[in-house]
C-alpha positions as MATLAB code, in Angstrom:
seq = 'MCLSVVFASVSFSTFISEYMGINVDDLYHDWVLTQTPRDSWTHTSILYLDDGVPFSISRKQTIGLYALAIKRLIAQGAEAVLFDGTLYEYNNITRIAECLNGAEIKWKNELDMRPLSILTQEELSRVLMPKPYNNVPLSVFVSPFIDFGFQRRYQYVDLSAAKMSESGTSSILRHQLLNKNSGATALADRISAVKHDDFSEGLFQCSTDSCIRVRQSKSLEEFQEPSSVLTLSEWSQCDALGKNVRLDGKAIILQFSNLTEPTDLHLTPLSHHFTDNKLISGAHFLADATETLIKKDMPIRPSWIVVFSVFGLVALVLAFAVLYGRIRFSLGILMAALVFNFVAPFITSLELWPFSLGVLIFLSVFAIGSTVAVYQNSKFIGVMKSYLPMEVQKQVMVGGNLGQYVNRKISAVVLLSDLRAYTEISEKLENPQILFKFLNYYFKSVTGIVQNEFSGWLESYSGDQITFYWPILDENETETVELVEQAANHLEREFDNIFNKLLLEIKSSYVGLGSDSLAQIRGKIGAGVGISYGEVFIGHLGKNSGVMKFGIIGSPINDASRIESLSKVFSSDVFATEDFVSLMLSQERWLPLIRLRLKGWQNPKWVFIHKRHDAPANERDIWLNAIKSIQDSGTLDKPITNLLSYTVRDAEVLLDWYNKGFWSEDEECWRLSQKV';
ca = [
     -12.019  -21.718   -1.181;
      -8.895  -23.433   -2.470;
      -9.779  -22.552   -6.056;
     -10.474  -18.959   -5.029;
      -7.040  -18.684   -3.454;
      -5.422  -20.246   -6.525;
      -7.250  -17.834   -8.824;
      -6.255  -14.834   -6.712;
      -2.643  -16.026   -6.515;
      -2.403  -16.664  -10.249;
      -3.991  -13.312  -11.072;
      -1.568  -11.526   -8.793;
       1.404  -13.443  -10.215;
       0.302  -12.679  -13.765;
      -0.085   -8.997  -12.947;
       3.407   -8.884  -11.430;
       4.864  -10.677  -14.452;
       3.056   -8.603  -17.070;
       3.231   -5.098  -15.651;
       6.128   -4.981  -13.186;
       9.855   -5.548  -13.670;
      12.056   -7.137  -11.039;
      15.765   -6.380  -11.388;
      16.908   -9.832  -10.282;
      14.949  -11.362  -13.147;
      16.323   -8.797  -15.606;
      19.873   -9.550  -14.521;
      19.286  -13.277  -14.953;
      18.044  -12.793  -18.501;
      21.000  -10.514  -19.231;
      23.307  -13.254  -18.059;
      21.522  -15.827  -20.254;
      21.912  -13.539  -23.265;
      25.652  -13.231  -22.706;
      25.959  -17.019  -22.371;
      24.398  -17.533  -25.800;
      25.977  -14.710  -27.851;
      25.822  -14.308  -31.597;
      29.197  -14.674  -33.358;
      28.509  -12.489  -36.390;
      26.360   -9.648  -37.665;
      24.352  -10.241  -40.806;
      22.868   -6.781  -41.262;
      25.248   -4.395  -39.520;
      28.928   -3.433  -39.357;
      31.003   -1.033  -37.302;
      33.612    1.356  -38.651;
      35.856    2.540  -35.824;
      38.731    4.966  -35.192;
      41.713    2.628  -35.418;
      45.411    3.102  -34.688;
      46.098    3.689  -38.392;
      44.816    7.234  -37.959;
      47.597    9.455  -36.554;
      47.297   10.008  -32.832;
      47.897   13.744  -33.288;
      44.485   14.288  -34.882;
      41.513   14.964  -32.610;
      38.122   13.319  -32.915;
      36.611   16.589  -34.020;
      39.145   16.897  -36.823;
      38.408   13.349  -38.085;
      34.908   14.374  -39.253;
      36.246   14.904  -42.754;
      37.730   11.384  -42.788;
      34.409    9.931  -41.695;
      32.663   11.941  -44.443;
      34.911   10.313  -47.051;
      34.315    6.891  -45.489;
      30.531    7.461  -45.634;
      30.729    8.225  -49.348;
      32.695    5.041  -50.020;
      30.511    2.866  -47.757;
      27.405    3.932  -49.666;
      29.220    3.300  -52.941;
      29.932   -0.271  -51.758;
      26.211   -0.908  -51.214;
      25.601    0.254  -47.632;
      21.913    1.003  -47.193;
      22.341    3.315  -44.208;
      25.134    4.873  -42.184;
      24.640    5.894  -38.580;
      26.826    8.887  -37.712;
      27.776    8.474  -34.053;
      28.762   12.047  -33.335;
      27.295   15.396  -32.444;
      28.131   17.993  -35.112;
      29.283   21.438  -34.088;
      29.447   24.629  -36.118;
      33.008   24.768  -37.414;
      35.036   27.932  -37.883;
      38.187   28.921  -39.739;
      40.357   28.049  -36.748;
      39.579   24.325  -36.596;
      41.418   22.258  -39.208;
      39.459   19.393  -40.749;
      41.199   16.293  -42.188;
      40.246   15.528  -45.781;
      41.885   12.112  -46.228;
      44.949   10.030  -45.366;
      48.057    9.441  -47.456;
      49.216    6.289  -45.736;
      49.848    7.620  -42.236;
      49.989   11.263  -43.330;
      47.050   13.643  -43.016;
      45.824   15.775  -45.887;
      43.907   18.749  -44.504;
      40.856   20.352  -46.090;
      40.972   23.796  -47.598;
      40.747   26.209  -44.674;
      38.151   28.295  -46.532;
      35.775   25.335  -46.800;
      34.753   24.457  -43.256;
      31.791   22.237  -44.137;
      32.998   18.723  -43.092;
      30.218   16.861  -44.936;
      30.259   18.936  -48.081;
      31.502   16.014  -50.189;
      28.198   14.178  -49.643;
      25.441   14.588  -52.162;
      21.857   15.098  -51.083;
      21.050   11.484  -52.049;
      23.983   10.200  -49.978;
      23.028   12.425  -47.070;
      19.521   10.940  -47.100;
      21.112    7.608  -46.101;
      22.983    9.133  -43.177;
      21.388    8.923  -39.735;
      22.722   11.294  -37.092;
      21.730   12.870  -33.779;
      20.530   16.451  -33.824;
      23.494   18.852  -34.258;
      24.702   21.051  -31.434;
      22.442   24.100  -30.877;
      20.148   22.807  -33.670;
      22.470   24.180  -36.340;
      20.936   23.540  -39.816;
      22.446   20.935  -42.128;
      23.553   23.614  -44.574;
      26.294   24.557  -42.116;
      27.902   21.116  -42.596;
      27.044   20.247  -46.199;
      26.236   22.978  -48.692;
      24.504   26.358  -48.632;
      22.467   25.152  -51.612;
      20.971   22.093  -49.891;
      17.292   21.708  -50.655;
      15.223   23.449  -47.983;
      12.454   20.851  -48.186;
      14.946   18.058  -47.652;
      16.394   19.908  -44.680;
      12.937   20.152  -43.086;
      12.114   16.489  -43.727;
      15.397   15.157  -42.340;
      14.754   12.854  -39.351;
      17.364   12.903  -36.601;
      17.815    9.787  -34.471;
      17.946    9.153  -30.750;
      21.198    7.404  -29.814;
      20.391    6.626  -26.198;
      21.674    3.093  -25.976;
      20.120    1.846  -22.746;
      17.034    2.710  -20.775;
      17.532    5.482  -18.252;
      16.725    5.008  -14.586;
      14.666    7.538  -12.651;
      17.876    9.052  -11.316;
      18.980    9.753  -14.887;
      21.876    7.288  -14.917;
      22.232    4.577  -17.524;
      21.099    1.133  -16.446;
      23.289   -1.934  -16.975;
      20.268   -3.904  -18.098;
      20.083   -4.963  -21.722;
      17.150   -2.692  -22.556;
      17.183   -0.802  -25.824;
      14.778    2.120  -25.928;
      12.531    1.991  -28.936;
      10.717    5.033  -30.207;
      10.209    6.250  -33.727;
      13.566    8.071  -33.673;
      15.670    5.508  -31.825;
      18.827    4.365  -33.580;
      18.021    0.648  -33.657;
      14.521    1.248  -34.998;
      15.756    3.649  -37.668;
      18.470    1.258  -38.842;
      16.150   -1.763  -38.846;
      13.558    0.162  -40.865;
      16.181    1.221  -43.404;
      17.723   -2.172  -44.068;
      14.767   -4.495  -43.704;
      11.356   -4.830  -45.230;
      10.132   -5.529  -41.702;
       8.767   -2.296  -40.310;
       8.633   -1.105  -36.716;
       5.037   -2.252  -36.147;
       6.094   -5.836  -36.799;
       8.445   -5.776  -33.786;
       5.568   -5.460  -31.311;
       5.574   -9.072  -30.151;
       8.950   -8.609  -28.499;
       8.294   -5.176  -27.002;
       7.379   -4.224  -23.478;
       7.028   -0.986  -21.573;
      10.306    0.640  -20.546;
       9.482    3.856  -18.696;
       7.429    5.923  -21.157;
       8.764    4.158  -24.256;
       8.933    0.615  -25.525;
      11.974   -1.608  -25.085;
      13.472   -4.850  -26.271;
      15.908   -7.088  -24.426;
      18.974   -7.045  -26.670;
      20.724  -10.319  -27.508;
      24.474   -9.926  -27.021;
      27.275  -10.757  -29.421;
      30.846  -11.764  -28.837;
      33.556   -9.121  -28.554;
      34.529   -7.583  -31.904;
      38.029   -9.085  -31.691;
      36.442  -12.541  -31.942;
      34.414  -11.782  -35.085;
      35.448  -13.911  -38.057;
      33.459  -12.029  -40.703;
      35.791   -9.276  -42.070;
      32.945   -7.038  -43.211;
      31.569   -6.777  -39.677;
      34.443   -4.639  -38.386;
      35.886   -1.889  -40.604;
      38.690    0.610  -39.922;
      38.593    4.335  -40.585;
      42.211    4.431  -41.794;
      41.426    1.966  -44.604;
      38.230    3.707  -45.754;
      39.542    7.267  -45.657;
      42.684    6.960  -47.832;
      43.166    9.629  -50.432;
      43.705    6.889  -53.014;
      40.876    4.670  -54.118;
      39.730    1.878  -51.806;
      42.309   -0.861  -52.070;
      39.927   -3.821  -52.026;
      36.385   -4.555  -53.060;
      34.277   -5.136  -49.920;
      30.584   -5.478  -50.678;
      28.220   -4.096  -48.054;
      24.967   -4.602  -49.916;
      21.940   -3.903  -47.732;
      23.992   -3.355  -44.609;
      23.830   -0.603  -42.011;
      27.164    0.810  -40.921;
      27.608    2.393  -37.496;
      30.460    4.889  -37.235;
      32.237    4.622  -33.889;
      34.316    7.652  -32.878;
      36.644    5.677  -30.614;
      39.004    2.732  -30.630;
      37.648   -0.753  -29.907;
      39.693   -0.886  -26.714;
      38.539    2.475  -25.400;
      35.800    2.443  -22.720;
      34.103    5.560  -24.097;
      33.049    6.888  -27.441;
      31.757   10.221  -28.657;
      28.019    9.820  -28.221;
      26.665    6.353  -27.443;
      26.688    5.090  -23.858;
      29.235    2.312  -23.138;
      27.911   -0.749  -21.311;
      29.378   -3.711  -19.493;
      29.220   -6.906  -21.518;
      27.110   -8.438  -18.752;
      26.746   -8.038  -15.012;
      29.361  -10.711  -14.171;
      32.099   -9.249  -16.419;
      34.224   -6.130  -16.116;
      34.748   -5.691  -19.854;
      33.014   -2.700  -21.467;
      31.461   -2.641  -24.895;
      30.869    0.522  -26.838;
      27.477    2.001  -27.420;
      27.950    1.385  -31.145;
      28.493   -2.317  -30.454;
      25.340   -2.428  -28.353;
      23.354   -0.568  -31.023;
      24.462   -3.052  -33.665;
      23.330   -5.902  -31.412;
      19.981   -4.156  -30.923;
      19.497   -3.724  -34.659;
      20.316   -7.387  -35.350;
      17.957   -8.412  -32.533;
      15.094   -6.400  -33.995;
      15.513   -7.781  -37.497;
      16.092  -11.413  -36.498;
      13.556  -11.298  -33.649;
      15.676  -13.582  -31.494;
      15.232  -11.483  -28.362;
      13.609  -12.909  -25.236;
       9.880  -12.389  -25.661;
       7.382  -12.124  -22.869;
       4.638  -14.670  -23.416;
       1.039  -13.584  -23.650;
      -0.898  -13.247  -20.414;
      -2.831  -16.397  -21.357;
       0.386  -18.456  -21.395;
       1.590  -16.893  -18.144;
      -1.773  -17.396  -16.473;
      -1.922  -21.011  -17.643;
       1.607  -21.897  -16.468;
       1.223  -20.145  -13.126;
      -2.259  -21.570  -12.683;
      -1.230  -25.162  -13.386;
       1.665  -25.027  -10.936;
      -0.375  -23.240   -8.272;
      -3.290  -25.653   -8.690;
      -1.078  -28.729   -8.323;
       0.583  -27.206   -5.282;
      -2.760  -26.258   -3.790;
      -4.095  -29.800   -3.927;
      -0.745  -31.145   -2.728;
      -0.907  -28.910    0.333;
      -4.586  -29.628    0.935;
      -4.017  -33.354    0.962;
      -0.819  -33.199    2.976;
       1.557  -34.190    0.159;
       4.352  -31.948    1.383;
       7.157  -33.828   -0.372;
       5.194  -33.858   -3.588;
       4.523  -30.111   -3.350;
       8.228  -29.440   -2.695;
       9.097  -31.572   -5.717;
       6.711  -29.569   -7.896;
       8.201  -26.365   -6.543;
      11.761  -27.487   -7.332;
      10.756  -28.682  -10.801;
       9.156  -25.303  -11.522;
      12.291  -23.500  -10.410;
      14.567  -25.727  -12.509;
      12.297  -25.293  -15.541;
      12.415  -21.525  -15.214;
      16.195  -21.500  -14.875;
      16.599  -23.635  -18.001;
      13.758  -22.180  -20.104;
      15.621  -19.034  -21.307;
      18.303  -21.269  -22.870;
      15.830  -23.321  -24.904;
      13.030  -20.874  -25.673;
      12.648  -17.161  -26.263;
       9.794  -16.914  -23.755;
      10.535  -15.012  -20.561;
       8.847  -16.747  -17.646;
      10.548  -14.697  -14.951;
      12.436  -17.492  -13.164;
      13.418  -15.909   -9.880;
      10.227  -14.029   -9.212;
       8.122  -16.966  -10.351;
       9.855  -19.153   -7.783;
       9.182  -16.599   -5.091;
       5.589  -16.178   -6.183;
       5.016  -19.933   -6.241;
       6.463  -20.166   -2.755;
       4.180  -17.336   -1.632;
       1.255  -19.086   -3.308;
       1.981  -22.276   -1.391;
       2.323  -20.299    1.815;
      -0.901  -18.404    1.115;
      -2.821  -21.586    0.352;
      -1.451  -23.329    3.429;
      -2.278  -20.314    5.564;
      -5.750  -20.120    4.084;
      -6.350  -23.768    4.867;
      -5.169  -23.228    8.431;
      -7.355  -20.162    8.792;
     -10.320  -22.003    7.310;
      -9.871  -24.927    9.655;
      -9.642  -22.604   12.641;
     -12.093  -19.949   11.490;
     -14.668  -20.783   14.148;
     -12.077  -20.598   16.890;
     -10.753  -17.287   15.512;
     -14.288  -15.912   15.392;
     -14.807  -16.900   19.003;
     -11.535  -15.250   20.011;
     -12.542  -12.022   18.309;
     -15.792  -11.920   20.201;
     -14.079  -13.156   23.352;
     -11.583  -10.314   23.766;
     -12.716   -6.690   24.189;
     -11.807   -4.493   21.229;
      -9.364   -2.406   23.252;
      -7.606   -5.564   24.441;
      -7.374   -6.791   20.839;
      -5.752   -3.493   19.805;
      -3.246   -3.527   22.654;
      -2.378   -7.181   22.152;
      -1.807   -6.516   18.444;
       0.584   -3.698   19.348;
       2.272   -5.262   22.363;
       1.707   -8.919   21.530;
       1.272   -9.866   25.190;
      -2.108  -10.926   26.563;
      -0.458  -11.991   29.818;
      -0.409   -8.411   31.119;
      -4.211   -8.597   31.403;
      -4.558  -12.111   32.848;
      -4.911  -13.033   36.536;
      -4.285   -9.540   37.798;
      -5.837   -7.285   40.401;
      -6.388   -3.819   38.990;
      -8.375   -0.662   39.677;
     -11.151   -0.006   37.220;
     -14.160    2.175   36.538;
     -17.314    0.192   35.741;
     -20.205    1.602   33.711;
     -23.404   -0.450   33.579;
     -26.539    0.312   31.598;
     -29.866   -1.452   32.127;
     -33.232   -1.194   30.415;
     -36.242   -0.023   32.417;
     -39.608   -1.830   32.202;
     -37.970   -4.664   30.288;
     -40.327   -7.321   31.719;
     -43.462   -5.451   30.635;
     -42.024   -4.727   27.202;
     -40.995   -8.342   26.642;
     -44.550   -9.458   27.411;
     -45.883   -7.146   24.719;
     -43.233   -8.287   22.227;
     -44.382  -11.891   22.180;
     -42.340  -12.785   19.090;
     -38.851  -13.978   20.219;
     -37.326  -12.737   16.946;
     -38.592   -9.216   17.595;
     -37.491   -9.354   21.214;
     -33.944  -10.295   20.252;
     -33.939   -7.627   17.563;
     -35.048   -5.162   20.225;
     -32.216   -6.127   22.578;
     -29.544   -6.407   19.903;
     -30.352   -2.983   18.514;
     -30.075   -1.494   22.008;
     -26.797   -3.322   22.682;
     -25.370   -2.335   19.303;
     -26.246    1.345   19.795;
     -24.819    1.562   23.318;
     -21.724   -0.442   22.406;
     -21.108    1.747   19.369;
     -21.047    4.798   21.620;
     -19.130    3.534   24.651;
     -16.691    1.163   22.964;
     -15.977    2.899   19.679;
     -16.101    6.539   20.766;
     -14.928    6.353   24.385;
     -12.648    3.272   24.387;
     -14.723    1.289   26.896;
     -13.860   -2.384   27.378;
     -16.973   -4.483   26.843;
     -17.388   -6.818   29.808;
     -20.654   -8.597   29.066;
     -24.231   -8.620   27.867;
     -26.515  -10.102   30.498;
     -30.253  -10.137   29.908;
     -31.142   -6.510   29.274;
     -27.954   -5.269   30.929;
     -24.667   -4.226   29.348;
     -21.427   -3.635   31.250;
     -18.201   -1.819   30.340;
     -15.021   -1.121   32.257;
     -11.890    1.013   31.969;
      -8.661   -0.190   33.653;
      -7.112    2.613   35.705;
      -3.361    3.141   35.539;
      -1.458    5.825   37.442;
      -0.549    7.659   34.284;
      -4.070    7.643   32.811;
      -6.341    8.015   35.858;
      -7.534   11.575   35.204;
      -7.908   11.017   31.469;
      -9.869    7.786   31.982;
     -12.250    9.253   34.557;
     -13.015   12.188   32.263;
     -13.604    9.740   29.393;
     -16.105    7.723   31.443;
     -17.990   10.879   32.418;
     -18.186   11.919   28.766;
     -19.499    8.469   27.816;
     -22.228    8.681   30.474;
     -23.264   12.174   29.369;
     -23.384   11.091   25.745;
     -25.543    8.082   26.584;
     -27.941   10.205   28.624;
     -28.408   12.563   25.664;
     -28.735    9.745   23.111;
     -31.176    7.439   24.914;
     -34.256    9.167   23.430;
     -32.833    8.935   19.883;
     -31.889    5.289   20.389;
     -35.359    4.295   21.600;
     -37.183    6.309   18.923;
     -35.179    4.591   16.185;
     -35.636    1.265   17.931;
     -39.423    1.580   17.894;
     -39.352    2.490   14.202;
     -37.356   -0.690   13.549;
     -39.875   -2.741   15.513;
     -42.861   -1.115   13.789;
     -41.438   -1.906   10.325;
     -40.592   -5.499   11.290;
     -43.571   -6.416   13.474;
     -46.744   -5.541   11.610;
     -48.937   -7.133   14.266;
     -47.946   -4.591   16.932;
     -50.526   -1.784   17.039;
     -49.949    1.917   17.549;
     -51.380    1.782   21.068;
     -48.938   -0.907   22.094;
     -46.051    1.052   20.585;
     -47.155    4.154   22.466;
     -47.305    2.173   25.711;
     -43.828    0.776   25.112;
     -42.457    4.228   24.346;
     -44.004    5.603   27.526;
     -42.326    2.970   29.676;
     -39.061    2.297   27.919;
     -35.912    3.883   29.272;
     -32.444    3.089   30.509;
     -30.311    3.929   33.483;
     -26.551    4.150   33.959;
     -24.571    3.258   37.063;
     -20.893    4.154   37.493;
     -18.623    2.763   40.204;
     -14.932    2.513   40.960;
     -12.846   -0.028   42.823;
     -10.526   -2.996   42.631;
     -11.413   -5.895   40.332;
      -9.790   -9.128   39.189;
      -9.192   -9.489   35.447;
      -8.560  -12.688   33.529;
     -10.088  -15.793   31.954;
     -13.368  -17.110   33.289;
     -14.653  -20.629   32.614;
     -11.361  -21.625   30.997;
     -11.905  -25.356   31.485;
     -15.690  -25.340   31.392;
     -16.345  -25.250   27.671;
     -17.434  -21.585   27.483;
     -14.526  -19.263   28.143;
     -14.891  -15.567   28.911;
     -12.379  -12.780   29.370;
     -13.477  -10.135   31.833;
     -13.518   -8.836   35.383;
     -15.069   -9.860   38.691;
     -15.443   -7.751   41.787;
     -17.773   -5.604   43.859;
     -17.683   -2.544   41.507;
     -19.863   -4.465   39.034;
     -22.431   -5.172   41.728;
     -22.223   -1.584   42.989;
     -22.852   -0.180   39.497;
     -25.836   -2.486   39.066;
     -27.299   -1.488   42.445;
     -27.044    2.256   41.975;
     -28.252    2.002   38.360;
     -31.485    0.517   39.710;
     -32.151    3.871   41.407;
     -33.137    5.195   37.959;
     -36.384    3.227   38.302;
     -37.591    5.494   41.142;
     -35.571    8.693   40.909;
     -35.808   11.187   38.048;
     -32.138   10.980   36.941;
     -30.718    8.462   34.471;
     -27.049    8.537   35.506;
     -25.784    7.653   38.995;
     -22.223    7.444   40.294;
     -20.624    6.302   43.530;
     -18.654    8.556   45.816;
     -15.483    6.597   44.969;
     -15.770    7.527   41.308;
     -16.678   11.195   41.840;
     -13.727   11.623   44.215;
     -11.368   10.885   41.307;
     -12.662   13.881   39.358;
     -10.440   16.939   39.231;
     -13.596   19.048   39.278;
     -16.567   17.648   41.218;
     -18.818   20.629   40.542;
     -20.541   18.754   37.697;
     -21.924   16.185   40.161;
     -24.590   16.681   42.853;
     -25.142   14.502   45.938;
     -28.422   12.581   45.923;
     -28.456   10.362   49.039;
     -26.036    8.805   51.514;
     -26.602    5.111   51.006;
     -25.459    1.799   52.394;
     -26.070   -1.190   50.184;
     -25.840   -4.812   51.152;
     -22.163   -5.761   51.164;
     -20.919   -2.233   51.774;
     -18.965   -1.862   54.986;
     -19.498    1.899   55.102;
     -22.163    4.233   53.714;
     -21.350    6.151   50.530;
     -22.837    9.122   48.818;
     -24.528    8.487   45.485;
     -24.264   11.344   42.999;
     -26.298   12.428   39.999;
     -25.075   14.511   37.102;
     -25.762   18.220   37.356;
     -27.685   19.866   34.534;
     -25.549   22.370   32.683;
     -27.848   25.339   33.459;
     -28.851   24.381   37.008;
     -28.986   27.228   39.581;
     -25.953   27.654   41.830;
     -27.913   27.029   45.056;
     -29.534   23.789   43.891;
     -27.207   21.618   46.008;
     -28.046   23.528   49.211;
     -31.808   23.398   48.546;
     -31.682   19.614   48.094;
     -29.458   18.957   51.124;
     -31.820   21.014   53.320;
     -34.794   19.071   51.940;
     -33.339   15.617   52.636;
     -32.192   16.772   56.117;
     -35.795   17.724   56.894;
     -37.021   14.305   55.706;
     -34.351   12.464   57.673;
     -35.081   14.454   60.863;
     -38.874   14.353   60.876;
     -40.134   12.408   57.867;
     -41.643   15.607   56.470;
     -40.608   18.594   54.400;
     -40.316   21.906   56.218;
     -41.228   23.676   53.036;
     -42.566   22.274   49.745;
     -39.809   21.543   47.171;
     -40.457   22.730   43.668;
     -39.062   21.082   40.573;
     -35.461   22.129   40.125;
     -33.348   21.257   37.096;
     -31.396   18.354   38.573;
     -33.802   17.328   41.344;
     -37.604   16.960   41.171;
     -40.558   16.660   43.523;
     -40.570   12.981   42.595;
     -37.132   12.539   44.186;
     -38.360   14.007   47.481;
     -41.483   11.845   47.403;
     -39.322    8.723   46.988;
     -37.372    9.592   50.130;
     -40.570   10.320   52.097;
     -41.843    6.882   51.082;
     -38.550    5.248   52.068;
     -38.651    7.003   55.417;
     -42.122    5.643   56.089;
     -40.856    2.149   55.151;
     -38.034    2.405   57.678;
     -35.133    2.631   55.221;
     -33.556    5.546   57.104;
     -31.000    4.520   59.745;
     -30.568    7.292   62.222;
     -27.656    5.513   63.922;
     -25.607    5.280   60.706;
     -27.088    8.461   59.243;
     -27.729    6.824   55.895;
     -30.379    5.079   53.871;
     -30.083    1.298   54.004;
     -31.218   -0.927   51.157;
     -30.865   -4.681   51.412;
     -31.635   -5.298   47.732;
     -31.953   -3.582   44.359;
     -34.812   -1.120   43.977;
];
C-alpha cells in the first residue's frame, strides 16, 4: 500500500509540475533570473531615441531618422533590424525628418511622404516590423515600384513582449511568447544558424503558444560594451557616420523612446523583477529574449523522467521514514529537499519548482501518514460504517455531532418486515450457503427500497426479520408519516418481484434443488409488514460488551413485530397500529381490521390494513357489520363475499378465534397473549 501511495503521489506531483503553472514558482524563478543577470549582449543591440534628437520633433516625425539609421546599421554589418513602431499612412501635412545637422533637423521633401523610401529592397528584406496600421501595403512607405512578389512574401513580426493573461493584461512573469512570427524567434533565426526547432528543449506551453523563461540582463546604463547601446542622434546625422562601429552578425532593435521613459511606441514595458520598481522597455526585454534563445541559458524544465525520479526518491524516503516512525529523519529529508530546490536554480538550468515541490512533498507525507492511519484502523472504520444507519452517517457528516442521537428519548415510527414460512423453507434449503444467500438477497432488496428510497434508518437484521425506524420531529411529522406509508406500499407491490428474482438466484446457484421444491417454496414464501408508533430510546447498545450497536429500544418494536405476525393468518400483508394511522392527515387510505389488545398493552387498539385503491366505498361498513355479528354471536348474519381489502379468509380467522375464546366481551376487543 505504501508503494501505491508513493506512486500515486509522485504521478500527481509530476503531472502538476509538467502541465500546470503555479505563479509563486514563476515569481521565484523570475527573482533568480534577476539575481544572476547577464552584463552584455553578444548578438543584439538597441538603438534608442536619445536626448540628442531635438525635443520639438514627435516620434512619428522621427521615422525618417530611423530609416537613415537602418541604412547605416546594415552597412556596418547588422544582420537584421527590428523596427519597433507601427507605420501609418503619411500625408502631405505631416513633416518627416530626413537627418540631423548637429542638433538641427533637416526635413524631407514635402512631396515625398514615403519615410522608408531610402531603403533598397535588399535592405528592406533585413527589416522586421509589425504589420502596418490598417494593413497598408509596403509601397506606401518605400516605393511605388517595389516588387509585388517581395511585398507578398514579406513576413511581419509579433512584438508582444510578455504572455497575456486571460483578462488580456500583460503578465509580469518573464515569459516570452514564441510563435513563428514572434520578434525573438525572428531575430534569433536571422542572426544564428540555430533554427527555431532547436529551441524546443527550453520551451513549454504558454496559453496557446510556446514560451521561454527569459534570462534578465543588467540595466542598459550599466552595460560596458559600447556597441550594445546606440543612439539615434549619432546614427542619423546628415554627415557620414563619425566612427567605425562594426555590428557584424548582430540584430539591432529600434526603440522609439528614451532609456529612462517607462513606455515606448509598441513593445510592452515590464518591471525588472517583482521585487523592484524599475521598468525596462519592451525592446530591452526582447533583446534579452533573443540572447536567451541563442545562448540557451534559460531555465529549462527537466524531462518527466527526471521529475518523476526526483519526486519519487524523496517521496519514497519519506514514506519509509513515516512508516517506521522516523519523524525527525523525515523532517530532515523534507528540509533538505526544500533547501535543494531553493538553491538549484542558481547552480543548474533545471526548473524543479521549489515552492510547489515543497508543498507537494508535505502533502505526500501527510497522505502517506493518513493512509497508514487509515490502514491501521480500516477494520474499525468498516465496523463504524456498518454500525451507524446511513441517514445518521449523512447527518453526522453534515452536522458533525453524533451526540444529538445518543441517550435520548424520541418519538419514532417503526416498520418491521418478516418472512413467512421461513422455518419450512430453511429445512428445504439444507445448504447453509444457499440459506444465507436467500436471506441476504431478501435483506438487500428490502433495505435498498426502505433505506435508499424512503430514508429509513436501519435498526437491525434479526433472523428472518428486518427493522427500520424514522425519528419523528415536530417539523417533519407529517412528511415522515407519509414517507413510511409510501415505503410500506412500495414493499407490498414489490414482494412478488423480490421473491421471483430470489428463486431464480437460488435455482442458478443450487442445482440440487428440484422444480417441485422450488414450486413449494414459491407457494409458501411471503413477507408481512408491521408499522407502529411510539416513544423509543436511542443510543449505543452493548458499548462495553465487545459488540456495540447503535439503535433503539422500546415497545413500538415489539408492537410492530406482533401486528406483523397477523399476516400469517389474515389476507393482508401490511398492518399498522391505531397510533400510527392517527398521525395521518387523511386516514381514508386505511381500513380497520380488528380491535386488539396484545400482551403488554394497557388499552386495546385498532389494527388497520391498507385499503386497495379501487375498493368500494361501503367496504368499511360491510366489514364492521360482519365482525360485530361474529363478536355478538360467533356467527355471521349473512355470508361475506370476497371484497377487495377483506376476504372470506379474514372472517373465518375471527370465527376461529371466537371459538377459541380470544374475544373479550368485557373489554370489547380481541386478546392475544402471544404472536400468531
